[in-house]
Coordinates of C-alpha atoms and ligand atoms in Angstrom, one line a residue:
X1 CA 99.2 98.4 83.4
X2 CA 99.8 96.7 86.5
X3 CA 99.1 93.0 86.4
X4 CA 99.0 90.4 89.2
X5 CA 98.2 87.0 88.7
X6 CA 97.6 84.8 91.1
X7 CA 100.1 85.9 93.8
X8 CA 100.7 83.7 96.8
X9 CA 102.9 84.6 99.7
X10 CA 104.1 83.1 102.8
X11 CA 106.7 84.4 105.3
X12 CA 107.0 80.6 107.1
X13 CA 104.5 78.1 106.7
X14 CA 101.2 79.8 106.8
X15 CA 100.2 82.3 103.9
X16 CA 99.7 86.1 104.5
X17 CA 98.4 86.6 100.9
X18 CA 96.7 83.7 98.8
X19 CA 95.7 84.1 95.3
X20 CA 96.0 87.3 94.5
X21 CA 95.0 89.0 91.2
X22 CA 94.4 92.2 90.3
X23 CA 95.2 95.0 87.8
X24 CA 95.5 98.8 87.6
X25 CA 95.2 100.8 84.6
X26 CA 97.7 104.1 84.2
X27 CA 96.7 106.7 86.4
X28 CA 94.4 104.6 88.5
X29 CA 94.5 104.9 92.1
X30 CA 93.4 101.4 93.8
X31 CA 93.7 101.3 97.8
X32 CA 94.4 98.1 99.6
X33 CA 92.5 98.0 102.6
X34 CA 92.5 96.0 105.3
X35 CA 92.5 95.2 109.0
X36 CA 96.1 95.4 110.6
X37 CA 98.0 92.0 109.8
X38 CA 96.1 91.3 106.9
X39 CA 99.0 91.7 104.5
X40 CA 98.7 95.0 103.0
X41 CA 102.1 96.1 103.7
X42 CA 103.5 92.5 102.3
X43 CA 101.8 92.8 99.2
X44 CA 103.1 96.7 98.6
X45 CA 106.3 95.3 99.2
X46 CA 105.6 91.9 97.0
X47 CA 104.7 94.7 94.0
X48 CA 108.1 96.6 94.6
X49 CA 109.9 92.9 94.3
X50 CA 111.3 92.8 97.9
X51 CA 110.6 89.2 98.2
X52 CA 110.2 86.1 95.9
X53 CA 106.7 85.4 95.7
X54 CA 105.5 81.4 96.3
X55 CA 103.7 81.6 93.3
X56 CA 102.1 84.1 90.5
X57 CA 103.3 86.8 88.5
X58 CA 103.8 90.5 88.6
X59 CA 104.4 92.7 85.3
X60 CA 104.2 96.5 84.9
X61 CA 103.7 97.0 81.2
X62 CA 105.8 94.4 80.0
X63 CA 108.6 94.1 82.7
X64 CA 108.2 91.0 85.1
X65 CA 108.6 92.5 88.8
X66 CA 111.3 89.9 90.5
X67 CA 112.3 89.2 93.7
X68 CA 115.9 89.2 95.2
X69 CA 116.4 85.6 93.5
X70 CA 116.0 87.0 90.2
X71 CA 116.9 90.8 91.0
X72 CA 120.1 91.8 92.6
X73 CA 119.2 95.2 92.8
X74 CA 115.5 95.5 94.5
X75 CA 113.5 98.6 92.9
X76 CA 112.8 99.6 89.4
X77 CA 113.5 103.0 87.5
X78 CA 109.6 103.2 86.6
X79 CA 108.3 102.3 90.3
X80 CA 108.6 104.2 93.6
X81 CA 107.7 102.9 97.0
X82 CA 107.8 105.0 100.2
X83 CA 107.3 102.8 103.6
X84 CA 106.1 102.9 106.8
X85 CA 109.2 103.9 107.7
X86 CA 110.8 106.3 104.9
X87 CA 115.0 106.2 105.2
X88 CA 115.8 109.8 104.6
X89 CA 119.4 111.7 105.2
X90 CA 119.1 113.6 108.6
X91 CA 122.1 115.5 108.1
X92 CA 121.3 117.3 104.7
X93 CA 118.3 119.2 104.4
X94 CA 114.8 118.7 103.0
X95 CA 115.5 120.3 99.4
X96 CA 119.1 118.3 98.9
X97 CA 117.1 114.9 100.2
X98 CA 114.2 115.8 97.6
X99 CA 116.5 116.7 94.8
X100 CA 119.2 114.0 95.7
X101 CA 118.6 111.5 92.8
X102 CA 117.9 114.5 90.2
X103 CA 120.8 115.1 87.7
X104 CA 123.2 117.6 88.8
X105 CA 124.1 118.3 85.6
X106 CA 121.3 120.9 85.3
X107 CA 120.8 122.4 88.0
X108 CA 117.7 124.7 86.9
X109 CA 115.6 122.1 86.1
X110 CA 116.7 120.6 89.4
X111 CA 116.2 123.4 91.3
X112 CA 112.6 124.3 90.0
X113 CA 111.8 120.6 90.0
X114 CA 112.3 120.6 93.7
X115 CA 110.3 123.5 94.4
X116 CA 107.5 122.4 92.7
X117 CA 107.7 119.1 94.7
X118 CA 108.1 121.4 98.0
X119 CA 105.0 123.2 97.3
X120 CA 102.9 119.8 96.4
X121 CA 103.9 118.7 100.0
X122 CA 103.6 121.8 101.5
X123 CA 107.1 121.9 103.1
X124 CA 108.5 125.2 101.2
X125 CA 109.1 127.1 104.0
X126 CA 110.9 124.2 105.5
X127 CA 113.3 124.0 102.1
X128 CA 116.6 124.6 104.1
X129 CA 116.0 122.9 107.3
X130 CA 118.4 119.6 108.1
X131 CA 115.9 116.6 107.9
X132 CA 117.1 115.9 111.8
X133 CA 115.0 118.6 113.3
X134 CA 111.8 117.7 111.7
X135 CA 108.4 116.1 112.5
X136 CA 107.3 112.5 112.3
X137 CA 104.9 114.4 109.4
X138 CA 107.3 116.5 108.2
X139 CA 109.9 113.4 107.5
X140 CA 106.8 111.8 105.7
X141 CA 106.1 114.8 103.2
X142 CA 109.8 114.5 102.4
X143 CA 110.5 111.0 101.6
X144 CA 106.7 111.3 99.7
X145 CA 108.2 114.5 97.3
X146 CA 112.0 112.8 97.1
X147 CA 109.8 109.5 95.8
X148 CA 108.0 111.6 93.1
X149 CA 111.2 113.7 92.1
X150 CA 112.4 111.2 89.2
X151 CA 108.7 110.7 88.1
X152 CA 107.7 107.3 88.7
X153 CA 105.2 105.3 86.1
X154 CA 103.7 103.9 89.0
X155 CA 104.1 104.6 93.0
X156 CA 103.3 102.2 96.2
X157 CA 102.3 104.1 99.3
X158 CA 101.9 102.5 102.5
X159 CA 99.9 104.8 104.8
X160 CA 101.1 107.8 103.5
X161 CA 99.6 110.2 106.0
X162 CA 99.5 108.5 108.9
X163 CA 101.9 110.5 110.8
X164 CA 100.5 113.5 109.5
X165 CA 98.6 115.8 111.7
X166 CA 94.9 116.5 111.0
X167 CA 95.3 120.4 110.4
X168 CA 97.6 119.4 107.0
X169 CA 95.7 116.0 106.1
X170 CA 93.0 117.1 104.4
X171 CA 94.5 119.6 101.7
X172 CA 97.5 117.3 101.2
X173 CA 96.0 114.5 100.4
X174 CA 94.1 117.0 97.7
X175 CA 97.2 118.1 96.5
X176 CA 99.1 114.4 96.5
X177 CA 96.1 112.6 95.0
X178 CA 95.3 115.1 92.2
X179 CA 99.2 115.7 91.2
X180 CA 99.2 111.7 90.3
X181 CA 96.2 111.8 88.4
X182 CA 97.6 114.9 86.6
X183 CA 100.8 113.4 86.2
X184 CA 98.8 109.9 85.1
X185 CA 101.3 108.0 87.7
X186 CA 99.1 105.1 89.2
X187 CA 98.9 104.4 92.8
X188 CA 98.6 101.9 95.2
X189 CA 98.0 103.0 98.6
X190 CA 97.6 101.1 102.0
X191 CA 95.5 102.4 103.8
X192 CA 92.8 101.9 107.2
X193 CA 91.8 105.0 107.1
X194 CA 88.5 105.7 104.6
X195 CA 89.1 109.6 103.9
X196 CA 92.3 108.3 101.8
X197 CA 90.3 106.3 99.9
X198 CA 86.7 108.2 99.7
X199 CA 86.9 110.7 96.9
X200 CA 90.2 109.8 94.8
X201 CA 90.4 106.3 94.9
X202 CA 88.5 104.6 91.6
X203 CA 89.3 101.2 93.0
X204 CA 88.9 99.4 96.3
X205 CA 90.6 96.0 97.5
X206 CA 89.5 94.8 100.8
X207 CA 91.8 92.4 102.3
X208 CA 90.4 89.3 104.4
X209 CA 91.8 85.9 105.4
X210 CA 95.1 86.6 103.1
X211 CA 92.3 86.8 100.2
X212 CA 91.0 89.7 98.2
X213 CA 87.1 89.7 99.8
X214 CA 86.1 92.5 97.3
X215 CA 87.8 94.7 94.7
X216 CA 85.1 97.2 93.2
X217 CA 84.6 101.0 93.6
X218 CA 84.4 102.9 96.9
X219 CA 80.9 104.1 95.3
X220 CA 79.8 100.4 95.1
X221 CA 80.8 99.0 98.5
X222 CA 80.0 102.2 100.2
X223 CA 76.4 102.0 99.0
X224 CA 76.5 98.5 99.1
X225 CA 78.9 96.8 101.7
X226 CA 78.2 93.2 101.6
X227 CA 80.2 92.3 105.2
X228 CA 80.5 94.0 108.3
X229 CA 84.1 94.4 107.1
X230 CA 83.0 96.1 104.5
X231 CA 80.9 98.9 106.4
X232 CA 83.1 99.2 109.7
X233 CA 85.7 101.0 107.1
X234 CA 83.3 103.7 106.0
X235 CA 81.7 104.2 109.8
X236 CA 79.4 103.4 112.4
X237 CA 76.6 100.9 111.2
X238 CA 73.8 98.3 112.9
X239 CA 72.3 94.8 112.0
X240 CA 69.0 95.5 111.6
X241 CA 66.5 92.3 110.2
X242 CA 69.4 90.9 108.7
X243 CA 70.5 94.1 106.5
X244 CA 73.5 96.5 107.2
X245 CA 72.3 99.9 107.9
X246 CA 74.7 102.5 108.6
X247 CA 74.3 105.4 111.4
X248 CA 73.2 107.7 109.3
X249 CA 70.5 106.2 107.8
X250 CA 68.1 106.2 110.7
X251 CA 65.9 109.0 110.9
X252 CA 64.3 109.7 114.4
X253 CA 60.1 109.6 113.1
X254 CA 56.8 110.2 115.5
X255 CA 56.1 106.5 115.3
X256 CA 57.5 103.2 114.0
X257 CA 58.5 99.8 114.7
X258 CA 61.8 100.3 115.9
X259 CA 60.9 101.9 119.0
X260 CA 64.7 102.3 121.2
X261 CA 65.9 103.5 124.3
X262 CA 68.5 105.6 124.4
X263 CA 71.8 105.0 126.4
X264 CA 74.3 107.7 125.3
X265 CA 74.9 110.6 123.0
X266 CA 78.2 111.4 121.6
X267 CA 78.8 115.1 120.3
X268 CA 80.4 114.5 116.8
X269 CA 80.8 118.4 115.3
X270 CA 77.7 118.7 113.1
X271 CA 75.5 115.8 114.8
X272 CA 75.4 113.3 117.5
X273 CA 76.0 109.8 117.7
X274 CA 73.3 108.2 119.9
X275 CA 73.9 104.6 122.0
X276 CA 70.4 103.1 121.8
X277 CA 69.0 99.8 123.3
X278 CA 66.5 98.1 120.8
X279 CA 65.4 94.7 122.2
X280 CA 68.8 93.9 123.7
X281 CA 70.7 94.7 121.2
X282 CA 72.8 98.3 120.2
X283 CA 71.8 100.4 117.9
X284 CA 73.6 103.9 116.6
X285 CA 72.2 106.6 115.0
X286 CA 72.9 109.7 114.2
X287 CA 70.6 113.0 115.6
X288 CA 71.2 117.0 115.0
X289 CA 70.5 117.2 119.0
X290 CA 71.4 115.2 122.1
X291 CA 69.5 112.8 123.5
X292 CA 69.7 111.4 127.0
X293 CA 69.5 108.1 128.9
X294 CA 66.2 107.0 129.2
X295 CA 64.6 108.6 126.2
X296 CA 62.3 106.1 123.9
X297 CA 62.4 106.8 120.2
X298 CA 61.3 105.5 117.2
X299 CA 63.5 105.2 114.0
X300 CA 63.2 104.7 110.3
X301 CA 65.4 103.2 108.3
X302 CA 66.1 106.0 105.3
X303 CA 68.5 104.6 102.9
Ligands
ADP401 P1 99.3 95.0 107.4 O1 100.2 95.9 106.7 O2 98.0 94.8 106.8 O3 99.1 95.4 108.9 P2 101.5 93.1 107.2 O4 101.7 92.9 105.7 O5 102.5 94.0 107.9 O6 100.0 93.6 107.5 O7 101.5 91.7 107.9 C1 100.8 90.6 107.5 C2 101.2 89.4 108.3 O8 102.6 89.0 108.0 C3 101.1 89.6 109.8 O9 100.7 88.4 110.4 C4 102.6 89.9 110.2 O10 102.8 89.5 111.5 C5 103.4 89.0 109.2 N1 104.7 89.7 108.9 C6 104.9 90.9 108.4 N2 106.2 91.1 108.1 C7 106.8 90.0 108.5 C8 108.2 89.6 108.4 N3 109.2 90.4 108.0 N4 108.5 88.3 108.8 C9 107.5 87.5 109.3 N5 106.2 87.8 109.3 C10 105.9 89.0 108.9
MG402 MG1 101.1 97.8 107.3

């Protein structure tokens, strides 16, 4: 199990993370989410022991996670992290930089090891292409498979897709997220994006004045988000009497007391997102047609 206790960090005098604590279970996937600057990268990089933390403790199992002060050598045998900015070798190509830390010694194993890692990242046709000549997204897929090659007990993504194009994002992330729950590797992902988190993650930290504001499952806050914070990451959403009410959940009805004027619609695929004036104020919904400027309608709130 992952264990952090009471982590504080500063890079000068002010604190990016405060009291931090929280644990993760093998084969748990818990996202660290956040607005940018709020210290998700520094903590995934606290957890692989780049730097000497000001205070707390990390463990994996039974092994204290140390910085450089403690730990010549930064990195673990039983942890892989892959960055923002992966450090692959451009000259060699995509299979040698997957199957570079495999044993040569047997060369079957490493061979059919790195071709199941190609197909996970979708990058088999690509096997004997020279990392140079590839995409931002291609690049990432490749330090993400080299990073699982020696199975990790535990791996530390930091926005794992974010260079990836939205034709290969979806079915990727399947294939990523449901290999290291197979595999029982656990996960901690950075992320500001909510369709890496919706669906695969079981836990959810929300990071927020260099403290964790919440750390429960996506389910829970989704259905419940306690801050504004909280519901911005999962979409559009309104104050309305005080309560958070997202988008979706007002209906267009024949009559009601939240009578508003519409200002815009927004073509969104399957619906539209309406602009709406209601006393001042902007409200969004969400309608199957388009409505125009000027139009008064009334809306329920259908939670
Ligand atoms: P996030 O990943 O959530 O965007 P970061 O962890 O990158 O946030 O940054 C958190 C804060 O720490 C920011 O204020 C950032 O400017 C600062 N910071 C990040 N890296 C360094 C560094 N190497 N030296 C000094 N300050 C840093
Ligand atoms: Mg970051």
């Amino acid at each position: 199990m992952l264990n952090v206790k009471n982590l504080s960090f500063s890079y000068s005098k002010s604190a990016v993370l405060k009291a931090i604590s929280f644990n993760a279970k093998p084969g748990e996937y818990v996202a660290i989410i956040g607005e940018s600057g709020s210290g998700k990268s520094t903590l995934l990089k606290l957890l692989y022991g780049t730097y000497d933390l000001n205070e707390g403790d990390i463990f994996w199992k039974n092994n204290p996670i140390l910085g450089p002060k403690y730990n010549l050598v930064v990195g673990y045998d039983f942890m892989k992290y892959v960055a923002q900015e992966f450090d692959l070798m451009p000259f060699i190509t995509v299979a040698e930089n997957i199957g570079k830390f495999l044993s040569r010694f047997y060369p079957e194993e490493k061979e059919q090891r790195t071709a199941e890692l190609l197909e996970v990242v979708e990058l088999t046709p690509f096997a004997n292409i020279k990392v140079k000549t590839l995409s931002g997204g291609q690049k990432q897929r490749v330090a993400l498979a080299r990073a699982l090659a020696k199975q990790p007990e535990i791996i530390l993504l930091d926005e794992p897709f974010s260079h990836i194009d939205n034709f290969q994002k979806q079915s990727l992330r399947r294939r990523i997220f449901n290999y290291l729950k197979e595999k029982n590797i656990t996960c901690i992902v950075a992320t500001h994006d909510k369709e890496d988190v919706l669906g695969f993650a079981d836990r959810m930290i929300v990071l927020n004045d260099n403290e964790i504001a919440v750390n429960n499952s996506p389910k829970t806050l989704y259905k419940n988000p306690k801050t504004p914070l909280i519901a911005a990451f999962f979409g559009e959403f309104n104050f309305i009497n005080g309560i958070i009410v997202y988008a979706h959940q007002l209906k267009v009805v024949d009559d009601s007391n939240i009578k508003v004027s519409v200002k815009q619609s927004y073509f969104k695929g399957h619906y539209y997102l309406v602009e709406s004036n209601f006393k001042g104020e902007t409200i969004f919904f969400q309608h199957h047609l388009e409505l125009h400027e000027g139009h008064t309608v009334n809306l329920k709130i259908v939670k």
